[in-house]
């Protein structure tokens, strides 16, 4: 298998989807001949023409509204929001139109073919307008799916599944890993299931749950914990909505402990939803309170980015606190 970074894997997935189905359209700010600000759409316009890969005005509400219209008429739009931080002007279109289209019509019409791609998260010194993690805002909205990959292999398989899924999908890409994460990726077409978490490492003392770029951070924390003699089970949630409650609960029933980590601020972050659901299902099996290791309840800082992000040392401290409770 060839080695790819995450950008190459995403580009490869888009290429496969567009080659297979002429209804697939790719559009957004600077995605055409420029290939997008991160080059995720490189050469797609050259290969499929201006009618299927094209630039839009700098108006996110218009991008999503246009995508809704295309999807409602049978196209398969893959729209890019240049940074996830700029998805908020399109919030009304996403939560009031995209998510409710099928419901309000009694399944007479839908926009299920719609996929929204957006680079999210910190780690590139982008400051507070290029570093946010908005997944929890959309996890509160029935009618959407929210997907976040952790590496190139996952990115390709999950993106192809998202494009072909019968529901609208928000696909958040951890931009810190775009070029930093590399690995073997099959050249052929494949899909990974949406709504299913993956146990990436089995253990017996504590369960760790994360998604996206935090999975690499969790791995480093686990290395430290194992030197302390602590056996860690690691779960990549992969899909935030719907999230795989059963896999997490089964793991916590075994380990008796849970640590959840994400880059977004603590208050209202998706770790809180996981903690609430797990204590409802596993209360009598818990050996310690569910721990959350998250970003801070402040705007995302520029010069203090390292202090803001939940790193492997903070996660290691939470693991030790959970086991020694």
PDB file of C-alpha atoms in Angstrom:
ATOM      1  CA  UNK A   1       0.000   0.000   0.000  1.00  0.00           C
ATOM      2  CA  UNK A   2       1.218   3.532  -0.702  1.00  0.00           C
ATOM      3  CA  UNK A   3       2.100   5.900   2.122  1.00  0.00           C
ATOM      4  CA  UNK A   4      -0.131   8.977   2.307  1.00  0.00           C
ATOM      5  CA  UNK A   5      -0.564  11.911   4.616  1.00  0.00           C
ATOM      6  CA  UNK A   6      -4.080  12.918   5.629  1.00  0.00           C
ATOM      7  CA  UNK A   7      -4.408  15.547   2.900  1.00  0.00           C
ATOM      8  CA  UNK A   8      -3.455  13.039   0.224  1.00  0.00           C
ATOM      9  CA  UNK A   9      -5.925  10.503   1.629  1.00  0.00           C
ATOM     10  CA  UNK A  10      -8.745  13.063   1.606  1.00  0.00           C
ATOM     11  CA  UNK A  11      -7.864  14.125  -1.942  1.00  0.00           C
ATOM     12  CA  UNK A  12      -7.798  10.479  -2.997  1.00  0.00           C
ATOM     13  CA  UNK A  13     -11.248   9.896  -1.467  1.00  0.00           C
ATOM     14  CA  UNK A  14     -12.684  12.906  -3.297  1.00  0.00           C
ATOM     15  CA  UNK A  15     -11.106  11.723  -6.538  1.00  0.00           C
ATOM     16  CA  UNK A  16     -12.634   8.246  -6.173  1.00  0.00           C
ATOM     17  CA  UNK A  17     -16.071   9.635  -5.297  1.00  0.00           C
ATOM     18  CA  UNK A  18     -16.069  12.042  -8.246  1.00  0.00           C
ATOM     19  CA  UNK A  19     -14.859   9.388 -10.679  1.00  0.00           C
ATOM     20  CA  UNK A  20     -17.529   6.928  -9.574  1.00  0.00           C
ATOM     21  CA  UNK A  21     -20.512   9.285  -9.559  1.00  0.00           C
ATOM     22  CA  UNK A  22     -20.873  12.303 -11.835  1.00  0.00           C
ATOM     23  CA  UNK A  23     -23.408  13.767  -9.384  1.00  0.00           C
ATOM     24  CA  UNK A  24     -20.585  14.433  -6.878  1.00  0.00           C
ATOM     25  CA  UNK A  25     -19.623  18.126  -6.898  1.00  0.00           C
ATOM     26  CA  UNK A  26     -16.797  19.756  -4.950  1.00  0.00           C
ATOM     27  CA  UNK A  27     -16.925  23.467  -4.148  1.00  0.00           C
ATOM     28  CA  UNK A  28     -15.889  26.097  -1.605  1.00  0.00           C
ATOM     29  CA  UNK A  29     -13.538  29.027  -1.202  1.00  0.00           C
ATOM     30  CA  UNK A  30     -10.404  28.634  -3.386  1.00  0.00           C
ATOM     31  CA  UNK A  31     -10.936  24.901  -3.935  1.00  0.00           C
ATOM     32  CA  UNK A  32     -10.561  25.114  -7.724  1.00  0.00           C
ATOM     33  CA  UNK A  33      -7.210  25.574  -9.474  1.00  0.00           C
ATOM     34  CA  UNK A  34      -5.655  26.664  -6.156  1.00  0.00           C
ATOM     35  CA  UNK A  35      -6.634  23.339  -4.554  1.00  0.00           C
ATOM     36  CA  UNK A  36      -7.916  24.846  -1.321  1.00  0.00           C
ATOM     37  CA  UNK A  37      -5.978  26.653   1.390  1.00  0.00           C
ATOM     38  CA  UNK A  38      -4.496  23.311   2.513  1.00  0.00           C
ATOM     39  CA  UNK A  39      -4.473  21.783  -1.019  1.00  0.00           C
ATOM     40  CA  UNK A  40      -7.002  19.060  -0.158  1.00  0.00           C
ATOM     41  CA  UNK A  41      -8.730  19.548  -3.528  1.00  0.00           C
ATOM     42  CA  UNK A  42      -5.580  19.747  -5.673  1.00  0.00           C
ATOM     43  CA  UNK A  43      -6.015  18.766  -9.350  1.00  0.00           C
ATOM     44  CA  UNK A  44      -9.727  17.955  -9.005  1.00  0.00           C
ATOM     45  CA  UNK A  45     -10.806  20.892 -11.159  1.00  0.00           C
ATOM     46  CA  UNK A  46      -8.137  20.021 -13.689  1.00  0.00           C
ATOM     47  CA  UNK A  47      -9.426  16.441 -13.836  1.00  0.00           C
ATOM     48  CA  UNK A  48     -13.216  16.935 -13.619  1.00  0.00           C
ATOM     49  CA  UNK A  49     -13.694  20.430 -14.991  1.00  0.00           C
ATOM     50  CA  UNK A  50     -15.028  23.729 -13.695  1.00  0.00           C
ATOM     51  CA  UNK A  51     -18.608  22.455 -13.585  1.00  0.00           C
ATOM     52  CA  UNK A  52     -17.818  19.855 -10.930  1.00  0.00           C
ATOM     53  CA  UNK A  53     -15.048  21.514  -8.885  1.00  0.00           C
ATOM     54  CA  UNK A  54     -15.376  25.265  -8.515  1.00  0.00           C
ATOM     55  CA  UNK A  55     -14.800  28.288  -6.302  1.00  0.00           C
ATOM     56  CA  UNK A  56     -17.569  30.037  -4.408  1.00  0.00           C
ATOM     57  CA  UNK A  57     -17.822  33.567  -3.041  1.00  0.00           C
ATOM     58  CA  UNK A  58     -16.555  34.095   0.507  1.00  0.00           C
ATOM     59  CA  UNK A  59     -19.962  33.574   2.075  1.00  0.00           C
ATOM     60  CA  UNK A  60     -20.396  30.448   4.181  1.00  0.00           C
ATOM     61  CA  UNK A  61     -24.156  30.792   4.545  1.00  0.00           C
ATOM     62  CA  UNK A  62     -24.366  30.879   0.762  1.00  0.00           C
ATOM     63  CA  UNK A  63     -22.104  27.848   0.375  1.00  0.00           C
ATOM     64  CA  UNK A  64     -24.318  25.698   2.609  1.00  0.00           C
ATOM     65  CA  UNK A  65     -27.555  27.117   1.237  1.00  0.00           C
ATOM     66  CA  UNK A  66     -26.357  26.365  -2.290  1.00  0.00           C
ATOM     67  CA  UNK A  67     -25.328  22.861  -1.165  1.00  0.00           C
ATOM     68  CA  UNK A  68     -28.765  22.285   0.352  1.00  0.00           C
ATOM     69  CA  UNK A  69     -30.392  23.250  -2.920  1.00  0.00           C
ATOM     70  CA  UNK A  70     -28.142  20.992  -4.962  1.00  0.00           C
ATOM     71  CA  UNK A  71     -28.651  18.050  -2.606  1.00  0.00           C
ATOM     72  CA  UNK A  72     -32.434  18.506  -2.621  1.00  0.00           C
ATOM     73  CA  UNK A  73     -32.366  18.187  -6.412  1.00  0.00           C
ATOM     74  CA  UNK A  74     -30.360  14.959  -6.445  1.00  0.00           C
ATOM     75  CA  UNK A  75     -26.761  16.164  -6.643  1.00  0.00           C
ATOM     76  CA  UNK A  76     -24.118  14.938  -4.184  1.00  0.00           C
ATOM     77  CA  UNK A  77     -22.381  18.119  -3.032  1.00  0.00           C
ATOM     78  CA  UNK A  78     -19.161  18.015  -1.013  1.00  0.00           C
ATOM     79  CA  UNK A  79     -18.812  21.576   0.235  1.00  0.00           C
ATOM     80  CA  UNK A  80     -15.709  22.885   1.993  1.00  0.00           C
ATOM     81  CA  UNK A  81     -15.780  25.449   4.776  1.00  0.00           C
ATOM     82  CA  UNK A  82     -12.241  26.816   4.676  1.00  0.00           C
ATOM     83  CA  UNK A  83     -11.837  26.750   8.480  1.00  0.00           C
ATOM     84  CA  UNK A  84     -14.342  25.245  10.923  1.00  0.00           C
ATOM     85  CA  UNK A  85     -14.243  28.568  12.806  1.00  0.00           C
ATOM     86  CA  UNK A  86     -16.068  30.136   9.853  1.00  0.00           C
ATOM     87  CA  UNK A  87     -18.910  27.648   9.858  1.00  0.00           C
ATOM     88  CA  UNK A  88     -20.959  29.831  12.209  1.00  0.00           C
ATOM     89  CA  UNK A  89     -22.378  32.202   9.537  1.00  0.00           C
ATOM     90  CA  UNK A  90     -23.849  29.001   8.025  1.00  0.00           C
ATOM     91  CA  UNK A  91     -25.182  27.744  11.361  1.00  0.00           C
ATOM     92  CA  UNK A  92     -28.795  28.553  10.540  1.00  0.00           C
ATOM     93  CA  UNK A  93     -28.609  26.790   7.179  1.00  0.00           C
ATOM     94  CA  UNK A  94     -27.073  23.688   8.785  1.00  0.00           C
ATOM     95  CA  UNK A  95     -29.227  23.290  11.902  1.00  0.00           C
ATOM     96  CA  UNK A  96     -32.530  24.692  10.588  1.00  0.00           C
ATOM     97  CA  UNK A  97     -32.430  23.585   6.954  1.00  0.00           C
ATOM     98  CA  UNK A  98     -29.923  20.755   6.371  1.00  0.00           C
ATOM     99  CA  UNK A  99     -30.786  18.857   9.555  1.00  0.00           C
ATOM    100  CA  UNK A 100     -34.578  19.270   9.290  1.00  0.00           C
ATOM    101  CA  UNK A 101     -35.120  18.923   5.537  1.00  0.00           C
ATOM    102  CA  UNK A 102     -36.226  15.281   5.594  1.00  0.00           C
ATOM    103  CA  UNK A 103     -38.153  15.559   8.862  1.00  0.00           C
ATOM    104  CA  UNK A 104     -40.273  18.530   7.871  1.00  0.00           C
ATOM    105  CA  UNK A 105     -41.356  16.867   4.625  1.00  0.00           C
ATOM    106  CA  UNK A 106     -42.272  13.516   6.122  1.00  0.00           C
ATOM    107  CA  UNK A 107     -39.487  11.979   4.010  1.00  0.00           C
ATOM    108  CA  UNK A 108     -40.888  13.338   0.745  1.00  0.00           C
ATOM    109  CA  UNK A 109     -37.599  15.146   0.083  1.00  0.00           C
ATOM    110  CA  UNK A 110     -34.189  15.350   1.728  1.00  0.00           C
ATOM    111  CA  UNK A 111     -30.617  16.664   1.461  1.00  0.00           C
ATOM    112  CA  UNK A 112     -29.037  13.377   2.536  1.00  0.00           C
ATOM    113  CA  UNK A 113     -26.378  13.531  -0.155  1.00  0.00           C
ATOM    114  CA  UNK A 114     -24.723  16.568   1.421  1.00  0.00           C
ATOM    115  CA  UNK A 115     -21.250  16.436   3.005  1.00  0.00           C
ATOM    116  CA  UNK A 116     -19.614  19.472   4.612  1.00  0.00           C
ATOM    117  CA  UNK A 117     -15.835  19.286   5.050  1.00  0.00           C
ATOM    118  CA  UNK A 118     -14.061  21.632   7.450  1.00  0.00           C
ATOM    119  CA  UNK A 119     -10.526  21.748   8.938  1.00  0.00           C
ATOM    120  CA  UNK A 120     -10.842  22.079  12.719  1.00  0.00           C
ATOM    121  CA  UNK A 121      -8.760  22.315  15.885  1.00  0.00           C
ATOM    122  CA  UNK A 122      -5.525  23.853  17.089  1.00  0.00           C
ATOM    123  CA  UNK A 123      -1.862  23.098  16.801  1.00  0.00           C
ATOM    124  CA  UNK A 124      -0.958  25.448  13.928  1.00  0.00           C
ATOM    125  CA  UNK A 125      -0.620  28.709  15.893  1.00  0.00           C
ATOM    126  CA  UNK A 126      -3.725  30.015  14.162  1.00  0.00           C
ATOM    127  CA  UNK A 127      -5.167  32.003  17.053  1.00  0.00           C
ATOM    128  CA  UNK A 128      -8.805  32.186  17.998  1.00  0.00           C
ATOM    129  CA  UNK A 129     -10.244  32.426  14.467  1.00  0.00           C
ATOM    130  CA  UNK A 130      -8.418  29.406  13.030  1.00  0.00           C
ATOM    131  CA  UNK A 131      -8.242  26.908  15.904  1.00  0.00           C
ATOM    132  CA  UNK A 132     -11.694  26.168  17.294  1.00  0.00           C
ATOM    133  CA  UNK A 133     -13.357  22.767  17.703  1.00  0.00           C
ATOM    134  CA  UNK A 134     -17.111  23.276  17.119  1.00  0.00           C
ATOM    135  CA  UNK A 135     -18.283  19.662  17.044  1.00  0.00           C
ATOM    136  CA  UNK A 136     -20.433  19.929  20.186  1.00  0.00           C
ATOM    137  CA  UNK A 137     -22.597  22.684  18.677  1.00  0.00           C
ATOM    138  CA  UNK A 138     -23.747  20.302  15.959  1.00  0.00           C
ATOM    139  CA  UNK A 139     -23.975  17.185  18.144  1.00  0.00           C
ATOM    140  CA  UNK A 140     -27.031  18.882  19.691  1.00  0.00           C
ATOM    141  CA  UNK A 141     -28.836  18.813  16.322  1.00  0.00           C
ATOM    142  CA  UNK A 142     -30.864  15.725  15.330  1.00  0.00           C
ATOM    143  CA  UNK A 143     -30.691  15.051  11.609  1.00  0.00           C
ATOM    144  CA  UNK A 144     -26.938  15.468  11.204  1.00  0.00           C
ATOM    145  CA  UNK A 145     -23.987  13.124  11.422  1.00  0.00           C
ATOM    146  CA  UNK A 146     -20.666  14.443  12.744  1.00  0.00           C
ATOM    147  CA  UNK A 147     -17.509  12.534  11.784  1.00  0.00           C
ATOM    148  CA  UNK A 148     -13.867  13.150  12.769  1.00  0.00           C
ATOM    149  CA  UNK A 149     -10.953  10.967  11.549  1.00  0.00           C
ATOM    150  CA  UNK A 150      -7.680  10.391  13.392  1.00  0.00           C
ATOM    151  CA  UNK A 151      -5.287   9.377  10.586  1.00  0.00           C
ATOM    152  CA  UNK A 152      -5.063   9.072   6.772  1.00  0.00           C
ATOM    153  CA  UNK A 153      -6.513   5.555   6.584  1.00  0.00           C
ATOM    154  CA  UNK A 154      -9.504   6.562   8.665  1.00  0.00           C
ATOM    155  CA  UNK A 155      -9.900   9.852   6.775  1.00  0.00           C
ATOM    156  CA  UNK A 156     -10.262   8.181   3.388  1.00  0.00           C
ATOM    157  CA  UNK A 157     -12.621   5.415   4.515  1.00  0.00           C
ATOM    158  CA  UNK A 158     -14.801   7.676   6.638  1.00  0.00           C
ATOM    159  CA  UNK A 159     -14.991  10.419   3.990  1.00  0.00           C
ATOM    160  CA  UNK A 160     -16.088   7.981   1.290  1.00  0.00           C
ATOM    161  CA  UNK A 161     -18.703   6.593   3.691  1.00  0.00           C
ATOM    162  CA  UNK A 162     -19.854  10.131   4.509  1.00  0.00           C
ATOM    163  CA  UNK A 163     -20.268  11.120   0.862  1.00  0.00           C
ATOM    164  CA  UNK A 164     -22.370   7.997   0.205  1.00  0.00           C
ATOM    165  CA  UNK A 165     -24.355   8.115   3.437  1.00  0.00           C
ATOM    166  CA  UNK A 166     -28.105   8.815   3.149  1.00  0.00           C
ATOM    167  CA  UNK A 167     -27.861  11.523   5.835  1.00  0.00           C
ATOM    168  CA  UNK A 168     -26.100  14.922   5.734  1.00  0.00           C
ATOM    169  CA  UNK A 169     -22.630  14.702   7.286  1.00  0.00           C
ATOM    170  CA  UNK A 170     -20.294  17.253   8.845  1.00  0.00           C
ATOM    171  CA  UNK A 171     -16.769  15.957   8.319  1.00  0.00           C
ATOM    172  CA  UNK A 172     -14.291  17.754  10.590  1.00  0.00           C
ATOM    173  CA  UNK A 173     -10.648  17.258   9.621  1.00  0.00           C
ATOM    174  CA  UNK A 174      -7.920  17.773  12.287  1.00  0.00           C
ATOM    175  CA  UNK A 175      -5.719  20.193  10.378  1.00  0.00           C
ATOM    176  CA  UNK A 176      -2.766  19.729  12.729  1.00  0.00           C
ATOM    177  CA  UNK A 177      -2.510  16.211  11.294  1.00  0.00           C
ATOM    178  CA  UNK A 178      -2.925  17.140   7.617  1.00  0.00           C
ATOM    179  CA  UNK A 179       0.771  16.630   6.884  1.00  0.00           C
ATOM    180  CA  UNK A 180       1.984  15.364  10.266  1.00  0.00           C
ATOM    181  CA  UNK A 181      -0.019  12.116  10.150  1.00  0.00           C
ATOM    182  CA  UNK A 182       1.137   9.585   7.574  1.00  0.00           C
ATOM    183  CA  UNK A 183       0.486   5.904   7.036  1.00  0.00           C
ATOM    184  CA  UNK A 184      -0.398   3.159   4.619  1.00  0.00           C
ATOM    185  CA  UNK A 185      -3.631   3.793   2.736  1.00  0.00           C
ATOM    186  CA  UNK A 186      -5.096   1.418   0.127  1.00  0.00           C
ATOM    187  CA  UNK A 187      -5.378   2.954  -3.326  1.00  0.00           C
ATOM    188  CA  UNK A 188      -8.654   1.154  -3.934  1.00  0.00           C
ATOM    189  CA  UNK A 189     -12.120   2.201  -2.829  1.00  0.00           C
ATOM    190  CA  UNK A 190     -13.130   1.310   0.748  1.00  0.00           C
ATOM    191  CA  UNK A 191     -15.478   2.616   3.426  1.00  0.00           C
ATOM    192  CA  UNK A 192     -15.440   2.584   7.211  1.00  0.00           C
ATOM    193  CA  UNK A 193     -18.700   2.439   9.191  1.00  0.00           C
ATOM    194  CA  UNK A 194     -20.215   5.636  10.546  1.00  0.00           C
ATOM    195  CA  UNK A 195     -21.542   5.550  14.089  1.00  0.00           C
ATOM    196  CA  UNK A 196     -19.121   2.852  15.234  1.00  0.00           C
ATOM    197  CA  UNK A 197     -16.256   3.591  17.608  1.00  0.00           C
ATOM    198  CA  UNK A 198     -13.011   1.630  17.356  1.00  0.00           C
ATOM    199  CA  UNK A 199     -11.131   0.093  20.268  1.00  0.00           C
ATOM    200  CA  UNK A 200      -7.578   0.881  19.160  1.00  0.00           C
ATOM    201  CA  UNK A 201      -5.940  -0.659  22.238  1.00  0.00           C
ATOM    202  CA  UNK A 202      -7.279  -3.087  24.817  1.00  0.00           C
ATOM    203  CA  UNK A 203      -6.609  -2.691  28.530  1.00  0.00           C
ATOM    204  CA  UNK A 204      -8.054  -3.431  31.956  1.00  0.00           C
ATOM    205  CA  UNK A 205      -7.529  -0.495  34.331  1.00  0.00           C
ATOM    206  CA  UNK A 206      -8.954   2.616  32.658  1.00  0.00           C
ATOM    207  CA  UNK A 207     -10.799   3.535  29.451  1.00  0.00           C
ATOM    208  CA  UNK A 208      -9.668   6.550  27.417  1.00  0.00           C
ATOM    209  CA  UNK A 209     -11.966   8.081  24.800  1.00  0.00           C
ATOM    210  CA  UNK A 210     -11.114  10.750  22.225  1.00  0.00           C
ATOM    211  CA  UNK A 211     -11.324  11.622  18.544  1.00  0.00           C
ATOM    212  CA  UNK A 212      -9.347  13.390  15.857  1.00  0.00           C
ATOM    213  CA  UNK A 213      -5.951  14.809  16.785  1.00  0.00           C
ATOM    214  CA  UNK A 214      -6.406  13.880  20.451  1.00  0.00           C
ATOM    215  CA  UNK A 215      -5.922  10.229  19.602  1.00  0.00           C
ATOM    216  CA  UNK A 216      -2.224  10.793  18.958  1.00  0.00           C
ATOM    217  CA  UNK A 217      -2.001  12.714  22.256  1.00  0.00           C
ATOM    218  CA  UNK A 218      -3.745   9.847  24.061  1.00  0.00           C
ATOM    219  CA  UNK A 219      -1.167   7.403  22.680  1.00  0.00           C
ATOM    220  CA  UNK A 220       1.665   9.385  24.249  1.00  0.00           C
ATOM    221  CA  UNK A 221      -0.193   9.579  27.569  1.00  0.00           C
ATOM    222  CA  UNK A 222      -0.746   5.825  27.513  1.00  0.00           C
ATOM    223  CA  UNK A 223       2.987   5.232  27.051  1.00  0.00           C
ATOM    224  CA  UNK A 224       3.601   7.176  30.275  1.00  0.00           C
ATOM    225  CA  UNK A 225       0.791   5.366  32.093  1.00  0.00           C
ATOM    226  CA  UNK A 226       2.097   1.952  31.099  1.00  0.00           C
ATOM    227  CA  UNK A 227       5.462   2.830  32.675  1.00  0.00           C
ATOM    228  CA  UNK A 228       3.459   3.292  35.871  1.00  0.00           C
ATOM    229  CA  UNK A 229       1.975  -0.181  35.424  1.00  0.00           C
ATOM    230  CA  UNK A 230      -1.464   1.084  34.365  1.00  0.00           C
ATOM    231  CA  UNK A 231      -3.273  -0.882  31.654  1.00  0.00           C
ATOM    232  CA  UNK A 232      -5.236   1.468  29.348  1.00  0.00           C
ATOM    233  CA  UNK A 233      -8.033   0.706  26.923  1.00  0.00           C
ATOM    234  CA  UNK A 234      -8.249   3.311  24.141  1.00  0.00           C
ATOM    235  CA  UNK A 235     -11.330   4.119  22.051  1.00  0.00           C
ATOM    236  CA  UNK A 236     -11.516   6.393  19.024  1.00  0.00           C
ATOM    237  CA  UNK A 237     -15.120   7.594  18.880  1.00  0.00           C
ATOM    238  CA  UNK A 238     -14.763   8.517  15.159  1.00  0.00           C
ATOM    239  CA  UNK A 239     -18.407   9.601  14.934  1.00  0.00           C
ATOM    240  CA  UNK A 240     -19.679  12.198  17.416  1.00  0.00           C
ATOM    241  CA  UNK A 241     -23.262  12.036  16.192  1.00  0.00           C
ATOM    242  CA  UNK A 242     -24.511   9.368  16.486  1.00  0.00           C
ATOM    243  CA  UNK A 243     -21.906   8.269  19.020  1.00  0.00           C
ATOM    244  CA  UNK A 244     -21.256   4.634  19.882  1.00  0.00           C
ATOM    245  CA  UNK A 245     -22.469   4.528  23.464  1.00  0.00           C
ATOM    246  CA  UNK A 246     -22.461   0.723  23.611  1.00  0.00           C
ATOM    247  CA  UNK A 247     -18.745   0.329  22.840  1.00  0.00           C
ATOM    248  CA  UNK A 248     -17.758   2.900  25.459  1.00  0.00           C
ATOM    249  CA  UNK A 249     -20.131   1.446  28.069  1.00  0.00           C
ATOM    250  CA  UNK A 250     -18.890  -2.102  27.490  1.00  0.00           C
ATOM    251  CA  UNK A 251     -15.335  -0.919  28.000  1.00  0.00           C
ATOM    252  CA  UNK A 252     -16.132   0.986  31.199  1.00  0.00           C
ATOM    253  CA  UNK A 253     -18.005  -2.014  32.594  1.00  0.00           C
ATOM    254  CA  UNK A 254     -14.690  -3.853  32.225  1.00  0.00           C
ATOM    255  CA  UNK A 255     -12.262  -1.178  33.450  1.00  0.00           C
ATOM    256  CA  UNK A 256     -14.433   0.748  35.930  1.00  0.00           C
ATOM    257  CA  UNK A 257     -12.855   4.063  34.936  1.00  0.00           C
ATOM    258  CA  UNK A 258     -13.212   6.601  32.118  1.00  0.00           C
ATOM    259  CA  UNK A 259     -11.141   9.563  30.909  1.00  0.00           C
ATOM    260  CA  UNK A 260     -12.482  11.617  27.985  1.00  0.00           C
ATOM    261  CA  UNK A 261     -10.444  14.256  26.155  1.00  0.00           C
ATOM    262  CA  UNK A 262     -11.145  16.856  23.493  1.00  0.00           C
ATOM    263  CA  UNK A 263      -9.706  20.204  22.391  1.00  0.00           C
ATOM    264  CA  UNK A 264     -12.960  22.146  22.715  1.00  0.00           C
ATOM    265  CA  UNK A 265     -13.698  24.036  25.966  1.00  0.00           C
ATOM    266  CA  UNK A 266     -14.842  22.003  28.948  1.00  0.00           C
ATOM    267  CA  UNK A 267     -18.260  23.564  29.558  1.00  0.00           C
ATOM    268  CA  UNK A 268     -20.784  22.171  27.089  1.00  0.00           C
ATOM    269  CA  UNK A 269     -18.116  20.035  25.431  1.00  0.00           C
ATOM    270  CA  UNK A 270     -19.087  16.592  24.141  1.00  0.00           C
ATOM    271  CA  UNK A 271     -17.155  14.915  26.960  1.00  0.00           C
ATOM    272  CA  UNK A 272     -19.957  16.037  29.270  1.00  0.00           C
ATOM    273  CA  UNK A 273     -22.536  14.094  27.207  1.00  0.00           C
ATOM    274  CA  UNK A 274     -20.343  10.993  27.294  1.00  0.00           C
ATOM    275  CA  UNK A 275     -19.811  11.321  31.050  1.00  0.00           C
ATOM    276  CA  UNK A 276     -23.551  11.683  31.714  1.00  0.00           C
ATOM    277  CA  UNK A 277     -24.520   8.701  29.558  1.00  0.00           C
ATOM    278  CA  UNK A 278     -21.832   6.443  31.036  1.00  0.00           C
ATOM    279  CA  UNK A 279     -22.662   7.229  34.647  1.00  0.00           C
ATOM    280  CA  UNK A 280     -26.303   6.377  33.875  1.00  0.00           C
ATOM    281  CA  UNK A 281     -25.335   2.991  32.431  1.00  0.00           C
ATOM    282  CA  UNK A 282     -22.275   2.091  34.497  1.00  0.00           C
ATOM    283  CA  UNK A 283     -22.810   3.808  37.853  1.00  0.00           C
ATOM    284  CA  UNK A 284     -22.456   0.703  40.014  1.00  0.00           C
ATOM    285  CA  UNK A 285     -19.313  -0.360  38.146  1.00  0.00           C
ATOM    286  CA  UNK A 286     -17.429   2.952  38.339  1.00  0.00           C
ATOM    287  CA  UNK A 287     -14.382   2.933  40.608  1.00  0.00           C
ATOM    288  CA  UNK A 288     -13.847   6.707  40.253  1.00  0.00           C
ATOM    289  CA  UNK A 289     -15.599   9.754  38.752  1.00  0.00           C
ATOM    290  CA  UNK A 290     -15.470  10.195  34.985  1.00  0.00           C
ATOM    291  CA  UNK A 291     -12.548  12.524  34.200  1.00  0.00           C
ATOM    292  CA  UNK A 292     -12.534  15.196  31.473  1.00  0.00           C
ATOM    293  CA  UNK A 293      -9.332  16.595  29.961  1.00  0.00           C
ATOM    294  CA  UNK A 294     -10.250  19.446  27.657  1.00  0.00           C
ATOM    295  CA  UNK A 295      -9.452  22.887  26.364  1.00  0.00           C
ATOM    296  CA  UNK A 296     -10.042  25.823  28.672  1.00  0.00           C
ATOM    297  CA  UNK A 297     -13.190  27.914  29.032  1.00  0.00           C
ATOM    298  CA  UNK A 298     -11.556  30.837  27.261  1.00  0.00           C
ATOM    299  CA  UNK A 299     -11.256  31.990  23.650  1.00  0.00           C
ATOM    300  CA  UNK A 300      -8.524  30.009  21.910  1.00  0.00           C
ATOM    301  CA  UNK A 301      -5.252  31.866  22.613  1.00  0.00           C
ATOM    302  CA  UNK A 302      -2.377  32.490  20.227  1.00  0.00           C
ATOM    303  CA  UNK A 303       0.790  32.727  22.328  1.00  0.00           C
ATOM    304  CA  UNK A 304      -0.533  30.373  25.024  1.00  0.00           C
ATOM    305  CA  UNK A 305      -1.735  27.640  22.656  1.00  0.00           C
ATOM    306  CA  UNK A 306       0.364  24.931  24.323  1.00  0.00           C
ATOM    307  CA  UNK A 307      -1.047  25.839  27.721  1.00  0.00           C
ATOM    308  CA  UNK A 308      -4.588  25.724  26.352  1.00  0.00           C
ATOM    309  CA  UNK A 309      -4.449  22.382  24.557  1.00  0.00           C
ATOM    310  CA  UNK A 310      -5.034  19.160  26.526  1.00  0.00           C
ATOM    311  CA  UNK A 311      -1.646  17.484  26.104  1.00  0.00           C
ATOM    312  CA  UNK A 312      -0.298  14.055  27.026  1.00  0.00           C
ATOM    313  CA  UNK A 313       0.902  15.242  30.429  1.00  0.00           C
ATOM    314  CA  UNK A 314      -2.560  16.485  31.433  1.00  0.00           C
ATOM    315  CA  UNK A 315      -4.109  13.228  30.240  1.00  0.00           C
ATOM    316  CA  UNK A 316      -1.486  11.216  32.126  1.00  0.00           C
ATOM    317  CA  UNK A 317      -2.323  13.147  35.295  1.00  0.00           C
ATOM    318  CA  UNK A 318      -6.025  12.354  34.805  1.00  0.00           C
ATOM    319  CA  UNK A 319      -5.261   8.659  34.285  1.00  0.00           C
ATOM    320  CA  UNK A 320      -3.259   8.546  37.521  1.00  0.00           C
ATOM    321  CA  UNK A 321      -5.943  10.473  39.414  1.00  0.00           C
ATOM    322  CA  UNK A 322      -8.626   8.097  38.164  1.00  0.00           C
ATOM    323  CA  UNK A 323      -6.691   4.947  39.061  1.00  0.00           C
ATOM    324  CA  UNK A 324      -5.588   6.281  42.474  1.00  0.00           C
ATOM    325  CA  UNK A 325      -8.979   7.745  43.429  1.00  0.00           C
TER     326      UNK A 325
END
